[in-house]
Amino acid sequence: MFPFRNILATMEIHPIRNDDDLAAALREIEKLWGAADGTEEGDKLDILSMLVEKYEDRSWPNIDISDPIDLLNYEIDELGHSQAELAELLGSRSRASELLNRRRPLTVEMIHRISEAWKIPADLLVRPRYPLLGITVTVLSIDSKPLAPESR
């Protein structure tokens, strides 16, 4: 016999499918907080905590916001924005595509437009282009003049 069968029958635990279910589960967790392990209340607390964690992981996955392009892709894939919206903000579909495919860097003007329209804090869009390297690279031409950004 499943050991939690009797406990689950008396607990009235339901799957968390939306934010209202989440709020109800969190209220119940608050009431149960500090319950001793091995008690019916402690078991209910553990089960509700796992359900909340699963719902939150599914609803709000952890993303690496240290990369602005990853952040923009997340906005498009998960939060209801589209590449067409981005293209409208940037002035062309090709510019949006180049940006998302990392062939064009974000400019200050792009950052401002995206930040205003999509309510993304600008500081999340102002990051080094290659954050994993941890270095800044300046490329010089043969005559020691910096190259234009497009040629880097």
mmCIF file of C-alpha atoms in Angstrom:
data_model
loop_
_atom_site.group_PDB
_atom_site.id
_atom_site.type_symbol
_atom_site.label_atom_id
_atom_site.label_comp_id
_atom_site.label_asym_id
_atom_site.label_seq_id
_atom_site.Cartn_x
_atom_site.Cartn_y
_atom_site.Cartn_z
ATOM 1 C CA MET A 1 0.000 0.000 0.000
ATOM 2 C CA PHE A 2 1.225 3.489 -0.878
ATOM 3 C CA PRO A 3 2.272 5.115 2.437
ATOM 4 C CA PHE A 4 0.900 8.573 1.614
ATOM 5 C CA ARG A 5 -2.528 7.342 0.455
ATOM 6 C CA ASN A 6 -4.251 8.174 3.757
ATOM 7 C CA ILE A 7 -2.382 11.433 4.143
ATOM 8 C CA LEU A 8 -3.177 12.588 0.599
ATOM 9 C CA ALA A 9 -6.839 11.741 1.077
ATOM 10 C CA THR A 10 -7.112 14.074 4.064
ATOM 11 C CA MET A 11 -4.871 16.863 2.704
ATOM 12 C CA GLU A 12 -6.895 18.018 -0.305
ATOM 13 C CA ILE A 13 -3.780 18.676 -2.353
ATOM 14 C CA HIS A 14 -4.362 19.678 -5.968
ATOM 15 C CA PRO A 15 -2.024 20.290 -8.898
ATOM 16 C CA ILE A 16 -0.931 23.889 -9.317
ATOM 17 C CA ARG A 17 -2.106 24.959 -12.767
ATOM 18 C CA ASN A 18 -2.320 28.741 -12.504
ATOM 19 C CA ASP A 19 -1.415 31.718 -10.327
ATOM 20 C CA ASP A 20 -4.587 31.380 -8.232
ATOM 21 C CA ASP A 21 -3.655 27.788 -7.377
ATOM 22 C CA LEU A 22 -0.151 29.016 -6.564
ATOM 23 C CA ALA A 23 -1.471 31.694 -4.219
ATOM 24 C CA ALA A 24 -3.653 29.142 -2.397
ATOM 25 C CA ALA A 25 -0.713 26.741 -2.034
ATOM 26 C CA LEU A 26 1.518 29.515 -0.678
ATOM 27 C CA ARG A 27 -1.123 30.494 1.891
ATOM 28 C CA GLU A 28 -1.315 26.872 3.015
ATOM 29 C CA ILE A 29 2.497 26.631 3.166
ATOM 30 C CA GLU A 30 2.567 29.734 5.349
ATOM 31 C CA LYS A 31 0.127 28.115 7.780
ATOM 32 C CA LEU A 32 2.208 24.925 7.864
ATOM 33 C CA TRP A 33 5.618 26.586 8.118
ATOM 34 C CA GLY A 34 7.723 25.043 10.863
ATOM 35 C CA ALA A 35 5.750 21.793 11.014
ATOM 36 C CA ALA A 36 7.799 18.880 12.324
ATOM 37 C CA ASP A 37 9.150 16.274 9.885
ATOM 38 C CA GLY A 38 7.201 13.041 9.858
ATOM 39 C CA THR A 39 3.930 14.615 10.933
ATOM 40 C CA GLU A 40 0.914 14.928 8.673
ATOM 41 C CA GLU A 41 1.449 18.707 8.597
ATOM 42 C CA GLY A 42 5.153 18.267 7.818
ATOM 43 C CA ASP A 43 4.381 15.849 4.981
ATOM 44 C CA LYS A 44 1.784 18.240 3.558
ATOM 45 C CA LEU A 45 4.332 21.070 3.749
ATOM 46 C CA ASP A 46 6.899 18.978 1.851
ATOM 47 C CA ILE A 47 4.434 17.982 -0.875
ATOM 48 C CA LEU A 48 3.078 21.507 -1.343
ATOM 49 C CA SER A 49 6.630 22.881 -1.475
ATOM 50 C CA MET A 50 7.526 20.435 -4.254
ATOM 51 C CA LEU A 51 4.397 21.353 -6.213
ATOM 52 C CA VAL A 52 5.150 25.078 -5.878
ATOM 53 C CA GLU A 53 8.768 24.562 -6.954
ATOM 54 C CA LYS A 54 7.670 22.554 -10.015
ATOM 55 C CA TYR A 55 5.107 25.197 -11.014
ATOM 56 C CA GLU A 56 7.603 28.043 -10.583
ATOM 57 C CA ASP A 57 10.293 26.218 -12.586
ATOM 58 C CA ARG A 58 7.801 25.651 -15.397
ATOM 59 C CA SER A 59 6.352 29.168 -15.287
ATOM 60 C CA TRP A 60 9.493 31.176 -14.667
ATOM 61 C CA PRO A 61 12.528 29.226 -15.846
ATOM 62 C CA ASN A 62 15.945 30.492 -14.889
ATOM 63 C CA ILE A 63 17.574 32.289 -17.782
ATOM 64 C CA ASP A 64 21.009 33.751 -18.139
ATOM 65 C CA ILE A 65 20.328 37.459 -18.399
ATOM 66 C CA SER A 66 24.024 38.256 -18.617
ATOM 67 C CA ASP A 67 23.735 37.973 -22.396
ATOM 68 C CA PRO A 68 21.427 40.570 -23.993
ATOM 69 C CA ILE A 69 20.703 38.435 -27.063
ATOM 70 C CA ASP A 70 19.689 35.478 -24.889
ATOM 71 C CA LEU A 71 17.412 37.866 -22.996
ATOM 72 C CA LEU A 72 15.812 39.098 -26.236
ATOM 73 C CA ASN A 73 15.314 35.523 -27.440
ATOM 74 C CA TYR A 74 13.667 34.697 -24.118
ATOM 75 C CA GLU A 75 11.348 37.685 -24.491
ATOM 76 C CA ILE A 76 10.386 36.436 -27.958
ATOM 77 C CA ASP A 77 10.095 32.729 -27.134
ATOM 78 C CA GLU A 78 8.454 32.911 -23.721
ATOM 79 C CA LEU A 79 6.939 36.316 -23.001
ATOM 80 C CA GLY A 80 4.804 36.970 -26.045
ATOM 81 C CA HIS A 81 6.958 39.313 -28.071
ATOM 82 C CA SER A 82 7.848 38.511 -31.676
ATOM 83 C CA GLN A 83 10.704 38.958 -34.082
ATOM 84 C CA ALA A 84 8.330 41.074 -36.177
ATOM 85 C CA GLU A 85 7.858 43.434 -33.181
ATOM 86 C CA LEU A 86 11.612 43.654 -32.782
ATOM 87 C CA ALA A 87 11.967 44.363 -36.512
ATOM 88 C CA GLU A 88 9.452 47.185 -36.210
ATOM 89 C CA LEU A 89 11.391 48.667 -33.294
ATOM 90 C CA LEU A 90 14.701 48.432 -35.142
ATOM 91 C CA GLY A 91 13.467 49.542 -38.544
ATOM 92 C CA SER A 92 13.865 46.338 -40.564
ATOM 93 C CA ARG A 93 13.483 42.576 -40.453
ATOM 94 C CA SER A 94 17.056 42.054 -41.586
ATOM 95 C CA ARG A 95 18.407 44.209 -38.743
ATOM 96 C CA ALA A 96 16.410 42.199 -36.185
ATOM 97 C CA SER A 97 17.615 38.942 -37.727
ATOM 98 C CA GLU A 98 21.246 40.087 -37.734
ATOM 99 C CA LEU A 99 20.937 41.129 -34.102
ATOM 100 C CA LEU A 100 19.365 37.847 -32.964
ATOM 101 C CA ASN A 101 21.957 35.856 -34.938
ATOM 102 C CA ARG A 102 24.758 37.891 -33.328
ATOM 103 C CA ARG A 103 25.960 39.418 -36.580
ATOM 104 C CA ARG A 104 25.095 42.966 -35.461
ATOM 105 C CA PRO A 105 25.762 44.480 -32.024
ATOM 106 C CA LEU A 106 23.148 46.382 -30.073
ATOM 107 C CA THR A 107 23.519 50.135 -30.368
ATOM 108 C CA VAL A 108 22.536 52.700 -27.761
ATOM 109 C CA GLU A 109 19.531 53.671 -29.888
ATOM 110 C CA MET A 110 18.414 50.024 -30.183
ATOM 111 C CA ILE A 111 18.801 49.520 -26.442
ATOM 112 C CA HIS A 112 16.712 52.617 -25.752
ATOM 113 C CA ARG A 113 13.908 51.570 -28.124
ATOM 114 C CA ILE A 114 13.767 47.978 -26.874
ATOM 115 C CA SER A 115 13.949 49.048 -23.230
ATOM 116 C CA GLU A 116 11.079 51.508 -23.627
ATOM 117 C CA ALA A 117 8.818 49.264 -25.692
ATOM 118 C CA TRP A 118 9.351 45.953 -23.900
ATOM 119 C CA LYS A 119 9.936 47.378 -20.402
ATOM 120 C CA ILE A 120 13.346 45.722 -20.066
ATOM 121 C CA PRO A 121 15.784 47.605 -17.836
ATOM 122 C CA ALA A 122 18.402 49.099 -20.159
ATOM 123 C CA ASP A 123 21.252 47.900 -17.949
ATOM 124 C CA LEU A 124 20.315 44.300 -18.842
ATOM 125 C CA LEU A 125 20.852 45.123 -22.502
ATOM 126 C CA VAL A 126 24.163 46.914 -21.917
ATOM 127 C CA ARG A 127 26.545 44.009 -21.468
ATOM 128 C CA PRO A 128 29.833 43.026 -23.059
ATOM 129 C CA ARG A 129 29.366 41.246 -26.341
ATOM 130 C CA TYR A 130 31.398 38.263 -25.189
ATOM 131 C CA PRO A 131 30.638 37.937 -21.450
ATOM 132 C CA LEU A 132 32.188 34.486 -21.078
ATOM 133 C CA LEU A 133 35.623 35.677 -22.155
ATOM 134 C CA GLY A 134 35.805 38.237 -19.376
ATOM 135 C CA ILE A 135 38.020 40.484 -21.483
ATOM 136 C CA THR A 136 37.649 43.503 -23.708
ATOM 137 C CA VAL A 137 39.377 43.256 -27.051
ATOM 138 C CA THR A 138 40.365 46.268 -29.138
ATOM 139 C CA VAL A 139 41.293 45.411 -32.705
ATOM 140 C CA LEU A 140 43.721 47.752 -34.387
ATOM 141 C CA SER A 141 44.448 48.072 -38.078
ATOM 142 C CA ILE A 142 47.989 47.974 -39.420
ATOM 143 C CA ASP A 143 48.392 51.720 -39.017
ATOM 144 C CA SER A 144 47.242 51.540 -35.352
ATOM 145 C CA LYS A 145 43.841 53.133 -35.927
ATOM 146 C CA PRO A 146 40.839 51.332 -34.465
ATOM 147 C CA LEU A 147 38.752 49.481 -37.009
ATOM 148 C CA ALA A 148 35.134 50.424 -37.517
ATOM 149 C CA PRO A 149 32.749 48.312 -35.366
ATOM 150 C CA GLU A 150 31.297 46.586 -38.477
ATOM 151 C CA SER A 151 34.714 45.148 -39.381
ATOM 152 C CA ARG A 152 35.458 43.627 -35.970
#
